[in-house]
Coordinates of C-alpha atoms in Angstrom, one line a residue:
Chain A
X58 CA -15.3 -18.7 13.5
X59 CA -14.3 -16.4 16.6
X60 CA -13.7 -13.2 16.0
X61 CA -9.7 -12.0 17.0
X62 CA -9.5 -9.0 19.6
X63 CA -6.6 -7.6 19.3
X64 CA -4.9 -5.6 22.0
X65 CA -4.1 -2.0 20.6
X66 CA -0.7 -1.9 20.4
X67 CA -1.4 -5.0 18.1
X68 CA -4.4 -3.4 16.5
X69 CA -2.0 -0.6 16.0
X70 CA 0.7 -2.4 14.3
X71 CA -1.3 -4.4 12.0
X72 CA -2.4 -0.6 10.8
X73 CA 1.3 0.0 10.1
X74 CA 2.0 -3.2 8.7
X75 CA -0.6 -3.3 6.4
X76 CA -0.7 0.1 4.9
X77 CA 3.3 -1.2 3.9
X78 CA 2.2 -4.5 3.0
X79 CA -0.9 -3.2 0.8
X80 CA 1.3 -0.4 -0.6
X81 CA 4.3 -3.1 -1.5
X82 CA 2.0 -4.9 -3.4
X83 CA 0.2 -2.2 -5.5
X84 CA 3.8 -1.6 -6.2
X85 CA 5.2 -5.2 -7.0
X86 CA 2.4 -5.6 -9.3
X87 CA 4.2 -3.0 -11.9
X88 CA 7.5 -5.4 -12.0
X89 CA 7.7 -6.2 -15.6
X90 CA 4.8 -3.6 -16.7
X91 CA 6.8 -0.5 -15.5
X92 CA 7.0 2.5 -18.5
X93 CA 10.8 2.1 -18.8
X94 CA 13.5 -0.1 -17.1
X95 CA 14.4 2.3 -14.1
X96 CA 11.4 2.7 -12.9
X97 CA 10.7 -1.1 -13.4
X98 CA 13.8 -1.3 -11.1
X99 CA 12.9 1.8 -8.3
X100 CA 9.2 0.6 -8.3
X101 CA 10.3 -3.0 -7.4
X102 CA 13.1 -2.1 -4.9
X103 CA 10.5 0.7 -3.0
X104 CA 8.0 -2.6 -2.8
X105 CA 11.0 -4.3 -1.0
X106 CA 11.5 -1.8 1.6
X107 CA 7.7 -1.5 2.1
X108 CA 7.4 -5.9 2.6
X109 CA 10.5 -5.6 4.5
X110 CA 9.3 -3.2 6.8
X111 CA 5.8 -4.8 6.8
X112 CA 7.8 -7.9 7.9
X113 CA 9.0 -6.4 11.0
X114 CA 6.1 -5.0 12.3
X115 CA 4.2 -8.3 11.3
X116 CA 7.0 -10.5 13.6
X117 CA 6.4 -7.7 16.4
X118 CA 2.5 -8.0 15.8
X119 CA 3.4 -11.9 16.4
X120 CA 5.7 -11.2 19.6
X121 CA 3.4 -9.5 21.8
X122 CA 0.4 -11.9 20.9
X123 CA 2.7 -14.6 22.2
X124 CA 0.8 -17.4 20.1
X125 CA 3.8 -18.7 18.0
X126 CA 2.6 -16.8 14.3
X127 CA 4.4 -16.4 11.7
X128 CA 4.1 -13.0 9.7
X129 CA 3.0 -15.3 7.1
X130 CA 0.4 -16.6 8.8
X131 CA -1.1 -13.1 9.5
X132 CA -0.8 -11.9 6.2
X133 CA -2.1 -14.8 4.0
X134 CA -4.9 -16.0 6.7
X135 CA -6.8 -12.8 7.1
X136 CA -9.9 -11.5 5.2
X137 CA -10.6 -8.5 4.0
X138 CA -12.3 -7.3 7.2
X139 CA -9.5 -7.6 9.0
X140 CA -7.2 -5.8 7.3
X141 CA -6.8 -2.4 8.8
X142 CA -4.6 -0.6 6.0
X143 CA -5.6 3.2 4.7
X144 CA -8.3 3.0 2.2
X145 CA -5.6 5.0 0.1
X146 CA -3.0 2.4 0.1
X147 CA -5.5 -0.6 -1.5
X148 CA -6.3 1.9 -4.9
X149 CA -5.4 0.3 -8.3
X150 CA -2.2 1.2 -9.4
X151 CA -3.7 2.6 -12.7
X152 CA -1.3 4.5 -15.1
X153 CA 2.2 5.5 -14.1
X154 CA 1.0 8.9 -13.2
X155 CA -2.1 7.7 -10.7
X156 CA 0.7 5.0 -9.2
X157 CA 3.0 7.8 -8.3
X158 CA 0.3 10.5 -7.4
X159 CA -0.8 7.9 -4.5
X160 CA 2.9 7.0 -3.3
X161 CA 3.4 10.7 -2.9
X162 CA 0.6 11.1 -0.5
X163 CA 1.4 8.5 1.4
X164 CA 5.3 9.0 1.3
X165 CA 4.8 12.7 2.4
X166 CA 2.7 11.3 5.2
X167 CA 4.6 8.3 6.1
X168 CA 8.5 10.5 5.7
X169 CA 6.4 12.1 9.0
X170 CA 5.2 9.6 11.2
X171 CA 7.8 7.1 11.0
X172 CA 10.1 10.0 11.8
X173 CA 8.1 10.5 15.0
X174 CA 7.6 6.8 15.4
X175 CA 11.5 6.5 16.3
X176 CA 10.2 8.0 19.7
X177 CA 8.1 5.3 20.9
X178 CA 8.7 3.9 24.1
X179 CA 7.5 0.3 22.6
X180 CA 11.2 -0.4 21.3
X181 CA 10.6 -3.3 18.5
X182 CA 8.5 -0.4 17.0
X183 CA 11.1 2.6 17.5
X184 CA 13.5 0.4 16.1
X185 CA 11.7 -0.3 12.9
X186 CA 10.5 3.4 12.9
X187 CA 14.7 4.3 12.6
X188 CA 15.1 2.1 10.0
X189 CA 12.0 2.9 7.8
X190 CA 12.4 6.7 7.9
X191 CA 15.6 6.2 6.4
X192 CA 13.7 3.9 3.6
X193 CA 10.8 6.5 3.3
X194 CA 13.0 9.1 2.7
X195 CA 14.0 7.8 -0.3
X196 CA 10.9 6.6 -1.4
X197 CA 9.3 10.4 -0.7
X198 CA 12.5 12.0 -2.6
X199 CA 11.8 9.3 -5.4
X200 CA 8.0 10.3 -6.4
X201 CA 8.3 13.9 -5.1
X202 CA 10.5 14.2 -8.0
X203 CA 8.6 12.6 -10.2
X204 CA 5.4 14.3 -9.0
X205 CA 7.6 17.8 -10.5
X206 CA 8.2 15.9 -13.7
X207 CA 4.9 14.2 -14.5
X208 CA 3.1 18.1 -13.3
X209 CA 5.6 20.3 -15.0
X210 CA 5.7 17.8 -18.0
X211 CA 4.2 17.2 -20.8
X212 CA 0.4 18.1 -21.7
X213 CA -0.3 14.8 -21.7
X214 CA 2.0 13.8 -18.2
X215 CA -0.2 16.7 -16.4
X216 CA -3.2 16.2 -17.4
X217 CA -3.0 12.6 -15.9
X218 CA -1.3 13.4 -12.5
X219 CA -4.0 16.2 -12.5
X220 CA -6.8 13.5 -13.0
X221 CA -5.1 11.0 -10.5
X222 CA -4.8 13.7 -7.6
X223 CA -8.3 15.0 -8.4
X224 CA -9.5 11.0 -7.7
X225 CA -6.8 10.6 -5.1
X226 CA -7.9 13.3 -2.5
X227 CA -10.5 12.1 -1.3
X228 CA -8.5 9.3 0.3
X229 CA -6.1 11.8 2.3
X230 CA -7.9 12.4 5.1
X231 CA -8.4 9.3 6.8
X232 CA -4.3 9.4 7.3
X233 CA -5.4 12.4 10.3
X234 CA -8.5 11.4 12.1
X235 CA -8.3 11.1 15.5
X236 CA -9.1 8.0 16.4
X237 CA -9.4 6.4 20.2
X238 CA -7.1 3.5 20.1
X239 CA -4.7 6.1 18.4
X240 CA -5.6 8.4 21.4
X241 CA -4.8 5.6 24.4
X242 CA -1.3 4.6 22.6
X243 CA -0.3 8.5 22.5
X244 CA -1.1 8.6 26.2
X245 CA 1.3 5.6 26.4
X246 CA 4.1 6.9 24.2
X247 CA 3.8 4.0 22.0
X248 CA 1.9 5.8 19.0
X249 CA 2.1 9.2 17.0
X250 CA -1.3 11.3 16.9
X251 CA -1.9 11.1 13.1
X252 CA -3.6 14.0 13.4
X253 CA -1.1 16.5 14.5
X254 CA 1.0 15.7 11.1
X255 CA -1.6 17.3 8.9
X256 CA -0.1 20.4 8.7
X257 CA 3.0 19.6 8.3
X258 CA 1.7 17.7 5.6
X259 CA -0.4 19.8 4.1
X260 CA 2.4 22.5 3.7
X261 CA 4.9 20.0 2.0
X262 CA 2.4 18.9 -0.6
X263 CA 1.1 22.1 -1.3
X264 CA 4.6 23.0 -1.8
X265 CA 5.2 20.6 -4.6
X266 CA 1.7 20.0 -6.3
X267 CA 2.3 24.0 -6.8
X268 CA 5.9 23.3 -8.1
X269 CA 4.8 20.6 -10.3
X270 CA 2.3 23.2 -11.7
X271 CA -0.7 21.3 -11.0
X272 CA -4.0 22.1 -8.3
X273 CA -4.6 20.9 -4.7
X274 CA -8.1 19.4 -5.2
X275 CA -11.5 20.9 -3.6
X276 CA -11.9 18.9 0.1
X277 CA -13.8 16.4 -0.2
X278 CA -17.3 17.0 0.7
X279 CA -17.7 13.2 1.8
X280 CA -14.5 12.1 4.0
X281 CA -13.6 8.4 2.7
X282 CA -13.1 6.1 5.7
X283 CA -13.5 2.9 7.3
X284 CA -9.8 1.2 6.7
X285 CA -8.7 1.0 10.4
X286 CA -12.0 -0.5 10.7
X287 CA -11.8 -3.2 8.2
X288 CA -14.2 -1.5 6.3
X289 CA -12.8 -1.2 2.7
X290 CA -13.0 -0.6 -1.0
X291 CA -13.9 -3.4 -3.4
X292 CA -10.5 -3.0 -4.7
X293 CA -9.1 -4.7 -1.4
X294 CA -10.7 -8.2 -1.7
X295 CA -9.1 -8.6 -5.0
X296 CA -5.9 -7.7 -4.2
X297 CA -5.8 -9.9 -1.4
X298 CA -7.4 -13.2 -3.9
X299 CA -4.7 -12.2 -5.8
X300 CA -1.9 -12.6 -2.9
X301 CA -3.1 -15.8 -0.7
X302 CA -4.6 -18.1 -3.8
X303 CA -1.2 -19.7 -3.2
X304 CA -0.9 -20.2 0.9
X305 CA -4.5 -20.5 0.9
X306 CA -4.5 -23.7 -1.5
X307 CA -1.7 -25.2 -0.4
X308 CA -1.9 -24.0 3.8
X309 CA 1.0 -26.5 4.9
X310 CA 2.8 -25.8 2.6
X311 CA 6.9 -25.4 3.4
X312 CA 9.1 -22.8 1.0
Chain B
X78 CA 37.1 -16.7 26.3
X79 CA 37.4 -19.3 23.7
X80 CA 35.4 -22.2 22.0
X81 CA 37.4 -25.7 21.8
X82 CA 40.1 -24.0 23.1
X83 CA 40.5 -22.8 19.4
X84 CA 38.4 -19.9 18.4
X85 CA 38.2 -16.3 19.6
X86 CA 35.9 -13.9 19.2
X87 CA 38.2 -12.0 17.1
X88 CA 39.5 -15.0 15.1
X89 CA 35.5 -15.7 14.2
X90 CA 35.1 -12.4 13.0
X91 CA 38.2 -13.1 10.7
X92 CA 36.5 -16.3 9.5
X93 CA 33.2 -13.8 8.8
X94 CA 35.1 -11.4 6.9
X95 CA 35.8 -13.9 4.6
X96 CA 31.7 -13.7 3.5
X97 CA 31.5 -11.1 0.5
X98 CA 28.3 -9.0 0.1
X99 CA 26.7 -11.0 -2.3
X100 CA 26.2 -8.0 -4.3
X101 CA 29.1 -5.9 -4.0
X102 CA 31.8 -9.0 -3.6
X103 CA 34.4 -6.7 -3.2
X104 CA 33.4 -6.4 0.0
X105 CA 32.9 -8.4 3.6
X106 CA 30.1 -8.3 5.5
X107 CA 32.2 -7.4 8.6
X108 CA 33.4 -4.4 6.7
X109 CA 30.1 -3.4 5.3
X110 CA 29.3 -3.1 9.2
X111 CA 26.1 -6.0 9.2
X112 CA 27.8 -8.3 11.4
X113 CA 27.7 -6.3 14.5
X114 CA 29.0 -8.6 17.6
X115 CA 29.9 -11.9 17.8
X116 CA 28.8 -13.8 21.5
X117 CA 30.2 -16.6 23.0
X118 CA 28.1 -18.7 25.4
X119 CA 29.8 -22.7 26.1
X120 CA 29.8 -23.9 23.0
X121 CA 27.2 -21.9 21.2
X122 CA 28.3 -19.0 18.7
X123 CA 25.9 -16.1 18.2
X124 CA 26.4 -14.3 15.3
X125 CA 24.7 -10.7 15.5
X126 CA 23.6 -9.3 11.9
X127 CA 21.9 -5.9 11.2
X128 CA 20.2 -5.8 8.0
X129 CA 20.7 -3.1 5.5
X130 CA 17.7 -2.2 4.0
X131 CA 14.0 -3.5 5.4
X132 CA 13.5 -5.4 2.2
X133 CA 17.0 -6.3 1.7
X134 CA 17.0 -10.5 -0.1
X135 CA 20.3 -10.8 0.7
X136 CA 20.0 -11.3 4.0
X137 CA 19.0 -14.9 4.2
X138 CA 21.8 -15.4 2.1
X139 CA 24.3 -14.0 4.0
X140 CA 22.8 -15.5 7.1
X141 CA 23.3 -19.5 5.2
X142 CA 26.6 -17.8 4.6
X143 CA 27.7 -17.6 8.0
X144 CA 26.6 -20.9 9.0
X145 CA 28.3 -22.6 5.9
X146 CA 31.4 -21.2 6.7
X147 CA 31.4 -21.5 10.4
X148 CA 30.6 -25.3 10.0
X149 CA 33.3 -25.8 7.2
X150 CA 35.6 -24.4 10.4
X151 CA 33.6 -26.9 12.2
X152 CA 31.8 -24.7 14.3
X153 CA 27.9 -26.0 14.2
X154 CA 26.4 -25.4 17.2
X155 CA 25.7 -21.6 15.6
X156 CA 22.6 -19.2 16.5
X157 CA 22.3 -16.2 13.8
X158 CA 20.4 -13.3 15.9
X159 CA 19.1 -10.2 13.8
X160 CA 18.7 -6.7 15.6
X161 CA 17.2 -3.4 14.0
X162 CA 18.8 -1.2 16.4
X163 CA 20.9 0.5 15.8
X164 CA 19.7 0.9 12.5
X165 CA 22.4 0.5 10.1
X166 CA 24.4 3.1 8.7
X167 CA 26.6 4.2 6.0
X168 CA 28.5 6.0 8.3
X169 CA 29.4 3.1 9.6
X170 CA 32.0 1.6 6.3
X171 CA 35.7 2.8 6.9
X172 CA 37.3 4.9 4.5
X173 CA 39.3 1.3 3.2
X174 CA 35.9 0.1 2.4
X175 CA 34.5 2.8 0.2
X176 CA 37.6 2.7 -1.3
X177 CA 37.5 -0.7 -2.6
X178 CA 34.0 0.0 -3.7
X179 CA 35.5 2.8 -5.7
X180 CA 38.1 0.6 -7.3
X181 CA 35.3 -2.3 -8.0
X182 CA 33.3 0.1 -9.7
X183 CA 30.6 2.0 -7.2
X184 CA 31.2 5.3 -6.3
X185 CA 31.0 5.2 -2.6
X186 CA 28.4 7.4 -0.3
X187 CA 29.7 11.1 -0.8
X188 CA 28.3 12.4 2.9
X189 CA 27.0 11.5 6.3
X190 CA 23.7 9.7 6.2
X191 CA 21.3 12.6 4.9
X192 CA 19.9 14.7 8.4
X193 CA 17.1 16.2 6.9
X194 CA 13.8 14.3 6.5
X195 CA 12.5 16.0 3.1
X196 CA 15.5 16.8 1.5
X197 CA 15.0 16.3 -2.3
X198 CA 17.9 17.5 -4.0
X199 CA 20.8 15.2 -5.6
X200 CA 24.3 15.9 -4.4
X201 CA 27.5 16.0 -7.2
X202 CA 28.9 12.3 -7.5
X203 CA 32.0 11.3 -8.7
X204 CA 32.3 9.5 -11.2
X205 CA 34.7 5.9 -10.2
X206 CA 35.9 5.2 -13.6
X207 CA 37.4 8.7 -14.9
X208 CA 36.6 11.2 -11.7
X209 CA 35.0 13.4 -13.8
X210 CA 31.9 15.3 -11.6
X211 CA 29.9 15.8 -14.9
X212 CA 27.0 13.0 -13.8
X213 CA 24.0 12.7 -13.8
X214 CA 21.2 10.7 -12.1
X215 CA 19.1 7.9 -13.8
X216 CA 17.2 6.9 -11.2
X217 CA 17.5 6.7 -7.3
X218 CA 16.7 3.0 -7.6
X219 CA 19.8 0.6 -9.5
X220 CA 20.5 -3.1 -9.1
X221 CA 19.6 -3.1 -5.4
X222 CA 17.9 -0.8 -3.0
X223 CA 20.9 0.8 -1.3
X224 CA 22.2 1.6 -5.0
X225 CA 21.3 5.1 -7.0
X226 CA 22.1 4.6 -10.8
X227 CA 24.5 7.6 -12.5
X228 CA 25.6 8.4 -15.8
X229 CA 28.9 10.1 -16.4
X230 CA 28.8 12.6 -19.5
X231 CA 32.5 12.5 -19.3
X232 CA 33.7 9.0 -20.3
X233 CA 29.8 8.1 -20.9
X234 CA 29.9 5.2 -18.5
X235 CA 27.0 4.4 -16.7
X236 CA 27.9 3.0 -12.8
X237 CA 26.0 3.2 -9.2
X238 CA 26.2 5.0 -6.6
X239 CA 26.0 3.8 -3.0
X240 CA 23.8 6.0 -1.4
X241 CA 24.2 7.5 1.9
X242 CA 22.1 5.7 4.4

């Protein structure tokens, strides 16, 4: 089968759209499991905003390639290697603690770009961008405070955000490489230069892992990469046997 | 300009504002500020929604709505257009909206849409049932999306809070 090249400002939405997608489903897959009933309820209405947004930027994906695809079509028809979501996004949701350990690093990082993404001169995407930082702030207000809670909690509640940020880390770089295609789409206005959010980053999660009375991890001696590539965790193919079984058995199928 | 010699612009939108939220039925979805313009082209109506929140299920919904009731008026020949942008905004309901969200039971957004991006503190809500300012949060996340859930330690009633967007 022949391989899709994508232009980059398809190449770059699919990242977008599938670090949402990816996240929204980790996040879906607590509905019914969730600790206690409020969180059973934020953790399933975040997962909406994520799919929603991961709609959007799936129908723009679908505009400029001009072929007539459905979001669906791009989500449930794609393999693993072709799936250019953060390798941070596609980790296992674990226990409450190690699910809201990851959604803070992303929210912190995503609060940032989507924020800087209202500025791009490709307008289905600035227009998504205004309406997801809105979402995100939310989201990053939602597990920032639970990130103070689960630290500055019990024994128990810090020892497991500890554990899940200790594993977590090493995933939070690849949000700030600089990266080529990112590199031509800056030039063009269309795309933010992950890269220049890291401080900002860095300062706001300092900020709060300090709060929450727990410690930033050591960096990393091995940086964790390969997402934008296609090139994942095991964890990914799972996920996504998980999602398509159903389109992928029944591929005509109408809803 | 009119359709059939029969419909306005302005008398459509008063046939939309007959469509409740399907959550909060209290209120239209020409006051809650998704229906955004109405076009008229011959004999085609375009409806122009905005959609709340990203992940918002009501919207196909709402959109079946305004087709259903736009046919039952016998207007068919209907297209149902959505646009992100302007995103939508809180800022946007009127103060005789939030105040039939009070009486219904949600206590309505407090502020302008919040400006700053990492903001994580909880403003003081009023409470619709007794006004009483002693509540609390439950979570930021109630029935829906747009929706914070409160309890009041006054008349210990729990209710939700429309949160500034």
């Amino acid at each position: 089968m022949e391989k899709t090249v994508n232009t980059p400002i398809i190449e770059y939405l699919l990242r977008l759209a599938d670090d949402r997608l990816i996240l929204g489903h980790r996040l879906s897959e607590w509905c019914g499991h969730a600790p206690i009933l409020e969180e059973d309820i934020a953790l399933a209405n975040i997962a909406l905003d994520c799919i929603g947004q991961a709609n959007y930027l799936y129908g723009a994906a679908a505009q400029e390639e001009g072929k007539g695809r459905t979001a669906d079509a791009i989500v449930y028809f794609r393999e693993a290697l072709e799936y250019k979501n953060l390798l941070l996004v596609e980790q296992p949701n674990g226990d409450f603690a190690r699910t809201i350990v990851r959604q803070f690093l992303y929210d912190s990082f995503g609060v940032l770009l989507f924020d800087r993404l209202q500025h791009s001169t490709f307008h289905p995407l600035s227009g998504i961008a205004e309406k997801a930082v809105k979402e995100l702030r939310y989201h990053f207000r939602h597990s920032s405070q639970w990130m103070l809670r689960l630290g500055d909690g019990t024994a128990e509640s810090h020892m497991r955000s500890q554990k899940a940020l200790d594993e977590l880390w090493k995933f939070t770089d690849e949000m700030f490489l600089a990266d080529p295609l990112e590199d031509e789409l800056v030039k063009k206005g269309v795309g933010i230069a992950s890269h220049s959010l890291m401080e900002e980053w860095t300062g706001t999660v300092h900020g709060i892992v300090a709060a929450a009375t727990l410690t930033i991890p050591q960096k990393s001696a091995f940086i964790h990469t390969g997402g934008r590539s296609g090139r994942h965790t095991e964890h990914l193919g799972h996920l996504l046997s998980e999602m398509q079984i159903v389109a992928r058995s029944f591929p005509d199928i109408q809803w | 300009m009119t359709i059939n010699n029969t419909w306005s612009i302005d008398s459509i939108k008063e046939l939309l504002s007959t469509i409740s939220d399907p959550e909060i039925p209290a209120i239209s979805i020409v006051e809650l500020g998704i229906v955004r313009d109405v076009l008229l082209t011959g004999e085609l109506v375009e409806v122009v929604i905005t959609p709340t929140y990203s992940g918002c299920p009501a919207m196909k919904m709402i959109e079946d709505d305004i087709r259903r009731v736009l046919k039952e008026a016998g207007i068919t020949s209907v297209a149902v257009t959505t646009i992100f942008s302007p995103a939508w905004t809180t800022d946007w309901l009127s103060e005789a909206a939030k105040s039939k969200m009070k009486q219904y039971g949600i206590a309505p957004p407090a502020h302008v849409a919040v400006p700053h991006l990492l903001q994580i503190n909880f403003p003081k809500i009023i409470c619709p049932q007794c006004n009483s300012t002693e509540t609390t949060i439950q979570s930021e996340f109630g029935s829906t999306a747009c929706k914070a859930y409160y309890f009041c330690r006054s008349c210990r009633q729990a209710f939700e809070y429309f949160k500034p967007f």
